[in-house]
Amino acid sequence: SIRPAISDSNIVFYLSKETENSLYALTAEGYLWNTTVSGTVGTTLAIDNENGFVYSVNKEGKLYKYDINDGTETFVYDLGAKAKSIIVDGDSKVYVGDTNGYVTALDSEGNLLWAINLGAPIAGGLAMNNEGIIYAYTNDTLFALGYRDPISIEVSIPEGNYTVLDE
């Protein structure tokens, strides 16, 4: 299923492969715009409210950003894998977890900041706490990835394994 995303200005964005392989924008008042997605729509969206973009990775593994105001599409980066999750931090850095087990960090222009292979496909959504620690889950392992500076983190999980990576 494709989960919609909502901007700070209450614009709802959703992907549809049922109609025109498109990204749609609407508010409670009605339809704003739609744009055809390059390739085949993926299943994830993330919003950069600061810079006015919606990010999505198509099924071919290409990351695009779309202008919140008019849907203009801009190619950002070729991940080479389907995305399981996308998040954007307060500095407009984009983090993608994919089916090849990578978590990739990019700036808003598509410059690779870092990428790490966690050894198995990302199994769910990425999450970031207010200290900038990124959490990624693969099968039975929860990873805590450092954001800016090398840090040590202890994660307590009742069952399963966990691995802490300082990156």
Short mmCIF file of C-alpha atoms in Angstrom, two decimals:
data_model
loop_
_atom_site.label_atom_id
_atom_site.label_comp_id
_atom_site.label_asym_id
_atom_site.label_seq_id
_atom_site.Cartn_x
_atom_site.Cartn_y
_atom_site.Cartn_z
CA SER A 1 0.00 0.00 0.00
CA ILE A 2 1.05 3.58 -0.61
CA ARG A 3 0.84 5.84 2.43
CA PRO A 4 -0.05 9.49 1.75
CA ALA A 5 2.09 12.31 3.16
CA ILE A 6 0.88 15.66 4.51
CA SER A 7 2.88 18.90 4.39
CA ASP A 8 3.00 21.56 7.11
CA SER A 9 0.56 23.58 4.97
CA ASN A 10 -1.94 20.65 5.02
CA ILE A 11 -1.41 19.61 1.42
CA VAL A 12 -1.98 15.87 1.01
CA PHE A 13 0.26 14.05 -1.45
CA TYR A 14 -0.42 10.56 -2.72
CA LEU A 15 0.85 8.26 -5.44
CA SER A 16 -1.53 6.42 -7.73
CA LYS A 17 -0.65 3.65 -10.13
CA GLU A 18 -4.34 2.90 -10.68
CA THR A 19 -5.02 5.96 -12.83
CA GLU A 20 -2.08 7.63 -14.52
CA ASN A 21 1.06 6.55 -12.62
CA SER A 22 0.91 9.95 -10.95
CA LEU A 23 1.64 12.01 -7.86
CA TYR A 24 -1.39 14.01 -6.69
CA ALA A 25 -1.67 17.07 -4.44
CA LEU A 26 -4.90 18.16 -2.78
CA THR A 27 -6.28 19.97 0.25
CA ALA A 28 -9.58 19.77 2.10
CA GLU A 29 -10.83 22.35 -0.40
CA GLY A 30 -9.99 20.14 -3.38
CA TYR A 31 -7.55 19.11 -6.07
CA LEU A 32 -4.40 21.21 -6.63
CA TRP A 33 -2.34 19.37 -9.24
CA ASN A 34 -1.04 16.03 -10.44
CA THR A 35 2.07 15.07 -12.34
CA THR A 36 3.10 11.91 -14.14
CA VAL A 37 5.91 10.07 -12.36
CA SER A 38 8.93 8.97 -14.40
CA GLY A 39 9.08 5.19 -14.49
CA THR A 40 6.61 3.30 -12.31
CA VAL A 41 5.43 4.84 -9.03
CA GLY A 42 7.02 3.49 -5.89
CA THR A 43 5.42 3.19 -2.48
CA THR A 44 7.07 5.88 -0.36
CA LEU A 45 6.85 9.66 0.03
CA ALA A 46 8.68 12.14 2.24
CA ILE A 47 8.23 15.89 2.52
CA ASP A 48 10.88 18.60 2.85
CA ASN A 49 8.70 21.42 4.18
CA GLU A 50 11.66 23.79 4.49
CA ASN A 51 12.49 23.74 0.76
CA GLY A 52 9.06 22.83 -0.60
CA PHE A 53 9.68 19.37 -2.06
CA VAL A 54 8.09 15.93 -1.96
CA TYR A 55 10.50 13.02 -2.46
CA SER A 56 9.70 9.63 -3.94
CA VAL A 57 11.66 6.67 -5.30
CA ASN A 58 10.14 4.97 -8.32
CA LYS A 59 10.14 1.17 -8.71
CA GLU A 60 13.27 1.42 -10.83
CA GLY A 61 15.17 2.84 -7.83
CA LYS A 62 15.43 6.45 -8.98
CA LEU A 63 14.87 9.20 -6.41
CA TYR A 64 12.95 12.27 -7.60
CA LYS A 65 11.82 15.44 -5.90
CA TYR A 66 8.63 17.28 -6.81
CA ASP A 67 7.92 20.95 -6.22
CA ILE A 68 5.11 21.22 -3.64
CA ASN A 69 3.51 24.14 -5.51
CA ASP A 70 3.26 22.74 -9.02
CA GLY A 71 4.60 19.17 -9.12
CA THR A 72 7.66 19.90 -11.25
CA GLU A 73 9.77 16.73 -11.23
CA THR A 74 13.56 16.81 -10.74
CA PHE A 75 15.82 13.74 -10.82
CA VAL A 76 17.94 13.48 -7.65
CA TYR A 77 19.80 10.12 -7.46
CA ASP A 78 19.81 6.56 -8.79
CA LEU A 79 19.72 4.20 -5.79
CA GLY A 80 19.52 1.09 -7.93
CA ALA A 81 16.94 -0.52 -5.61
CA LYS A 82 13.33 -0.14 -4.52
CA ALA A 83 12.88 2.09 -1.49
CA LYS A 84 11.27 0.80 1.69
CA SER A 85 11.36 4.15 3.45
CA ILE A 86 12.34 7.80 2.95
CA ILE A 87 12.77 10.44 5.64
CA VAL A 88 13.95 14.06 5.46
CA ASP A 89 15.63 15.78 8.41
CA GLY A 90 15.52 19.42 9.50
CA ASP A 91 18.61 20.19 7.39
CA SER A 92 16.87 18.86 4.24
CA LYS A 93 19.05 15.76 4.12
CA VAL A 94 17.27 12.77 2.59
CA TYR A 95 17.66 9.24 3.97
CA VAL A 96 16.48 6.20 2.04
CA GLY A 97 16.32 2.59 3.22
CA ASP A 98 16.11 0.09 0.36
CA THR A 99 15.51 -3.53 -0.60
CA ASN A 100 19.26 -4.14 -1.05
CA GLY A 101 19.85 -3.37 2.63
CA TYR A 102 21.35 0.08 2.19
CA VAL A 103 20.59 3.22 4.12
CA THR A 104 21.71 6.11 1.93
CA ALA A 105 22.08 9.76 2.96
CA LEU A 106 21.91 12.53 0.36
CA ASP A 107 21.76 16.28 0.41
CA SER A 108 18.79 17.97 -1.28
CA GLU A 109 20.74 18.26 -4.56
CA GLY A 110 21.44 14.52 -4.73
CA ASN A 111 25.04 14.53 -3.53
CA LEU A 112 25.87 11.29 -1.73
CA LEU A 113 26.79 11.97 1.89
CA TRP A 114 27.15 8.34 2.97
CA ALA A 115 25.69 4.89 2.42
CA ILE A 116 25.89 1.80 4.58
CA ASN A 117 24.87 -1.77 3.80
CA LEU A 118 23.10 -3.38 6.76
CA GLY A 119 23.36 -6.87 5.28
CA ALA A 120 19.65 -7.51 4.69
CA PRO A 121 16.73 -5.62 3.11
CA ILE A 122 15.25 -2.81 5.19
CA ALA A 123 12.08 -4.33 6.64
CA GLY A 124 10.13 -1.23 7.61
CA GLY A 125 10.22 2.52 7.88
CA LEU A 126 13.29 4.49 8.88
CA ALA A 127 12.85 6.65 11.96
CA MET A 128 14.91 9.52 13.36
CA ASN A 129 14.82 10.73 16.94
CA ASN A 130 15.26 14.35 18.01
CA GLU A 131 19.01 13.79 18.48
CA GLY A 132 19.43 12.76 14.83
CA ILE A 133 19.88 9.03 15.40
CA ILE A 134 18.44 7.04 12.49
CA TYR A 135 16.86 3.68 13.28
CA ALA A 136 16.55 0.99 10.62
CA TYR A 137 15.12 -2.51 11.01
CA THR A 138 16.15 -5.56 8.96
CA ASN A 139 14.39 -8.86 9.68
CA ASP A 140 15.33 -9.28 13.36
CA THR A 141 17.98 -6.59 13.84
CA LEU A 142 17.48 -2.96 14.82
CA PHE A 143 20.29 -0.63 13.78
CA ALA A 144 20.99 2.78 15.33
CA LEU A 145 22.99 4.92 12.93
CA GLY A 146 24.86 8.03 14.08
CA TYR A 147 23.95 11.22 12.30
CA ARG A 148 26.56 13.95 12.64
CA ASP A 149 29.30 12.86 15.00
CA PRO A 150 30.44 9.39 16.00
CA ILE A 151 28.44 8.38 19.03
CA SER A 152 27.80 5.36 21.17
CA ILE A 153 24.23 4.21 21.60
CA GLU A 154 22.77 1.41 23.65
CA VAL A 155 19.51 -0.01 22.40
CA SER A 156 17.57 -2.40 24.59
CA ILE A 157 15.32 -4.83 22.73
CA PRO A 158 13.46 -7.61 24.56
CA GLU A 159 13.80 -10.16 21.74
CA GLY A 160 16.06 -10.40 18.71
CA ASN A 161 19.39 -8.83 17.97
CA TYR A 162 20.60 -5.31 17.59
CA THR A 163 23.67 -3.69 16.17
CA VAL A 164 24.98 -0.19 16.85
CA LEU A 165 26.91 1.45 14.05
CA ASP A 166 28.81 4.68 14.45
CA GLU A 167 28.88 6.35 11.08
#
